[in-house]
Amino acid sequence: MTLDQLEQEPAVSNPADASNREIDRRNAPLRTEIQLVRGGVGDASSFDRSLRESVLYVLRWSETELLTGDQDGVRWLYAFTSIRDLARYATMRGADETAAVDFMTVRADRLLDAALPELAAASGLPTGLALDIGSSAPMLVPSLPVAEAGAADDAAAGDVDGAA
């Protein structure tokens, strides 16, 4: 899978741009679900539905790689529910506040169903989603074991072959 297969949503590096404000509004239900889960009253199916319907901001490490980090044998893909949280994280990591940050916007269901399995298979590590790291309400979405990542890749390949 290449980054262009993640079906980017429109956004620009200017946090005040209307495209970013629309994505931020679209992600409000997910931020609410995160607060409910963190408060101990969330519902797993509601959280999963809100996550899958969201569009996330993902930092790019290079033209071909998304920003990830490894912790205790798990690879985490960093994603953000708002442009503000992405910018805050980038600044915490040393980015100049006035410089453009290289990111893309991606439907979360594509990250979960395509990017995480590919990252897990490529790295040999369980891979999860780290949401809004550096914000007041971060959330770790459990890792995908490497064996499941291979099964997800096989299932996706079967779907493509069956559709032809």
GROMACS .gro file of C-alpha atoms in nm:
model
  164
    1MET     CA    1   0.000   0.000   0.000
    2THR     CA    2   0.123   0.348  -0.080
    3LEU     CA    3   0.011   0.670   0.085
    4ASP     CA    4  -0.201   0.767  -0.215
    5GLN     CA    5  -0.411   0.454  -0.157
    6LEU     CA    6  -0.528   0.599   0.175
    7GLU     CA    7  -0.773   0.825  -0.007
    8GLN     CA    8  -0.677   1.161   0.139
    9GLU     CA    9  -0.950   1.402   0.238
   10PRO     CA   10  -0.903   1.770   0.144
   11ALA     CA   11  -0.705   1.975   0.396
   12VAL     CA   12  -0.426   2.229   0.394
   13SER     CA   13  -0.146   2.318   0.633
   14ASN     CA   14  -0.317   2.642   0.743
   15PRO     CA   15  -0.503   2.559   1.069
   16ALA     CA   16  -0.759   2.832   1.002
   17ASP     CA   17  -0.855   2.695   0.659
   18ALA     CA   18  -1.222   2.605   0.613
   19SER     CA   19  -1.140   2.246   0.506
   20ASN     CA   20  -0.968   2.185   0.839
   21ARG     CA   21  -1.251   2.341   1.037
   22GLU     CA   22  -1.499   2.110   0.861
   23ILE     CA   23  -1.287   1.802   0.945
   24ASP     CA   24  -1.258   1.921   1.306
   25ARG     CA   25  -1.639   1.957   1.325
   26ARG     CA   26  -1.685   1.615   1.166
   27ASN     CA   27  -1.464   1.462   1.437
   28ALA     CA   28  -1.659   1.612   1.730
   29PRO     CA   29  -1.849   1.285   1.795
   30LEU     CA   30  -1.519   1.096   1.817
   31ARG     CA   31  -1.377   1.346   2.067
   32THR     CA   32  -1.696   1.303   2.274
   33GLU     CA   33  -1.660   0.923   2.263
   34ILE     CA   34  -1.296   0.952   2.373
   35GLN     CA   35  -1.405   1.159   2.675
   36LEU     CA   36  -1.673   0.901   2.762
   37VAL     CA   37  -1.427   0.610   2.737
   38ARG     CA   38  -1.168   0.798   2.941
   39GLY     CA   39  -1.440   0.869   3.201
   40GLY     CA   40  -1.525   0.500   3.228
   41VAL     CA   41  -1.876   0.530   3.080
   42GLY     CA   42  -1.804   0.486   2.711
   43ASP     CA   43  -1.951   0.219   2.488
   44ALA     CA   44  -1.704   0.022   2.274
   45SER     CA   45  -1.935  -0.005   1.973
   46SER     CA   46  -2.017   0.367   1.980
   47PHE     CA   47  -1.648   0.451   2.006
   48ASP     CA   48  -1.561   0.218   1.718
   49ARG     CA   49  -1.840   0.362   1.500
   50SER     CA   50  -1.732   0.721   1.572
   51LEU     CA   51  -1.368   0.635   1.508
   52ARG     CA   52  -1.440   0.464   1.176
   53GLU     CA   53  -1.655   0.757   1.057
   54SER     CA   54  -1.389   1.017   1.139
   55VAL     CA   55  -1.120   1.175   0.927
   56LEU     CA   56  -0.785   1.195   1.104
   57TYR     CA   57  -0.479   1.412   1.055
   58VAL     CA   58  -0.166   1.198   1.018
   59LEU     CA   59   0.187   1.337   1.022
   60ARG     CA   60   0.412   1.228   0.740
   61TRP     CA   61   0.772   1.137   0.815
   62SER     CA   62   0.860   1.151   0.446
   63GLU     CA   63   0.688   1.138   0.109
   64THR     CA   64   0.630   0.765   0.157
   65GLU     CA   65   0.610   0.713   0.535
   66LEU     CA   66   0.367   0.804   0.811
   67LEU     CA   67   0.503   0.906   1.151
   68THR     CA   68   0.511   0.616   1.394
   69GLY     CA   69   0.680   0.543   1.723
   70ASP     CA   70   0.770   0.221   1.904
   71GLN     CA   71   0.705   0.168   2.273
   72ASP     CA   72   0.746  -0.159   2.466
   73GLY     CA   73   0.737  -0.374   2.152
   74VAL     CA   74   0.432  -0.203   1.996
   75ARG     CA   75   0.441   0.028   1.696
   76TRP     CA   76   0.202   0.324   1.722
   77LEU     CA   77   0.072   0.528   1.430
   78TYR     CA   78   0.017   0.887   1.546
   79ALA     CA   79  -0.313   1.042   1.436
   80PHE     CA   80  -0.504   1.350   1.548
   81THR     CA   81  -0.871   1.447   1.563
   82SER     CA   82  -0.804   1.819   1.515
   83ILE     CA   83  -0.553   2.036   1.335
   84ARG     CA   84  -0.491   2.215   1.666
   85ASP     CA   85  -0.381   1.892   1.838
   86LEU     CA   86  -0.159   1.800   1.543
   87ALA     CA   87   0.005   2.144   1.551
   88ARG     CA   88   0.054   2.123   1.929
   89TYR     CA   89   0.224   1.784   1.894
   90ALA     CA   90   0.447   1.907   1.610
   91THR     CA   91   0.551   2.209   1.820
   92MET     CA   92   0.625   1.985   2.120
   93ARG     CA   93   0.851   1.780   1.889
   94GLY     CA   94   1.046   2.092   1.789
   95ALA     CA   95   0.866   2.212   1.476
   96ASP     CA   96   0.871   2.585   1.414
   97GLU     CA   97   0.524   2.724   1.495
   98THR     CA   98   0.526   2.931   1.176
   99ALA     CA   99   0.644   2.651   0.945
  100ALA     CA  100   0.407   2.425   0.752
  101VAL     CA  101   0.377   2.073   0.890
  102ASP     CA  102   0.370   1.782   0.646
  103PHE     CA  103   0.052   1.587   0.710
  104MET     CA  104  -0.234   1.418   0.533
  105THR     CA  105  -0.597   1.365   0.622
  106VAL     CA  106  -0.724   1.010   0.601
  107ARG     CA  107  -1.047   0.830   0.679
  108ALA     CA  108  -0.992   0.637   1.000
  109ASP     CA  109  -1.150   0.321   0.862
  110ARG     CA  110  -0.875   0.312   0.597
  111LEU     CA  111  -0.609   0.353   0.866
  112LEU     CA  112  -0.758   0.070   1.070
  113ASP     CA  113  -0.828  -0.168   0.782
  114ALA     CA  114  -0.532  -0.097   0.551
  115ALA     CA  115  -0.250   0.105   0.708
  116LEU     CA  116  -0.226  -0.068   1.047
  117PRO     CA  117  -0.218  -0.423   0.904
  118GLU     CA  118   0.046  -0.318   0.652
  119LEU     CA  119   0.258  -0.149   0.918
  120ALA     CA  120   0.229  -0.456   1.143
  121ALA     CA  121   0.327  -0.692   0.863
  122ALA     CA  122   0.620  -0.474   0.753
  123SER     CA  123   0.759  -0.416   1.102
  124GLY     CA  124   0.682  -0.752   1.259
  125LEU     CA  125   0.540  -0.562   1.556
  126PRO     CA  126   0.184  -0.534   1.686
  127THR     CA  127   0.060  -0.196   1.565
  128GLY     CA  128  -0.198   0.037   1.717
  129LEU     CA  129  -0.335   0.386   1.674
  130ALA     CA  130  -0.223   0.667   1.910
  131LEU     CA  131  -0.486   0.942   1.899
  132ASP     CA  132  -0.418   1.302   2.002
  133ILE     CA  133  -0.086   1.232   2.173
  134GLY     CA  134   0.025   1.544   2.359
  135SER     CA  135  -0.330   1.671   2.404
  136SER     CA  136  -0.538   1.681   2.720
  137ALA     CA  137  -0.726   1.367   2.608
  138PRO     CA  138  -0.496   1.118   2.433
  139MET     CA  139  -0.622   0.770   2.353
  140LEU     CA  140  -0.447   0.450   2.251
  141VAL     CA  141  -0.648   0.219   2.028
  142PRO     CA  142  -0.531  -0.137   2.096
  143SER     CA  143  -0.263  -0.283   1.881
  144LEU     CA  144  -0.328  -0.521   1.597
  145PRO     CA  145  -0.128  -0.841   1.647
  146VAL     CA  146   0.099  -0.934   1.360
  147ALA     CA  147  -0.092  -1.260   1.290
  148GLU     CA  148  -0.419  -1.065   1.251
  149ALA     CA  149  -0.241  -0.817   1.025
  150GLY     CA  150  -0.150  -1.095   0.784
  151ALA     CA  151  -0.506  -1.229   0.793
  152ALA     CA  152  -0.643  -0.881   0.719
  153ASP     CA  153  -0.408  -0.851   0.421
  154ASP     CA  154  -0.518  -1.195   0.294
  155ALA     CA  155  -0.887  -1.104   0.333
  156ALA     CA  156  -0.837  -0.776   0.149
  157ALA     CA  157  -0.657  -0.955  -0.133
  158GLY     CA  158  -0.944  -1.205  -0.154
  159ASP     CA  159  -1.196  -0.921  -0.180
  160VAL     CA  160  -1.002  -0.765  -0.467
  161ASP     CA  161  -0.970  -1.097  -0.649
  162GLY     CA  162  -1.339  -1.176  -0.599
  163ALA     CA  163  -1.447  -0.838  -0.736
  164ALA     CA  164  -1.255  -0.876  -1.062
   0.00000   0.00000   0.00000
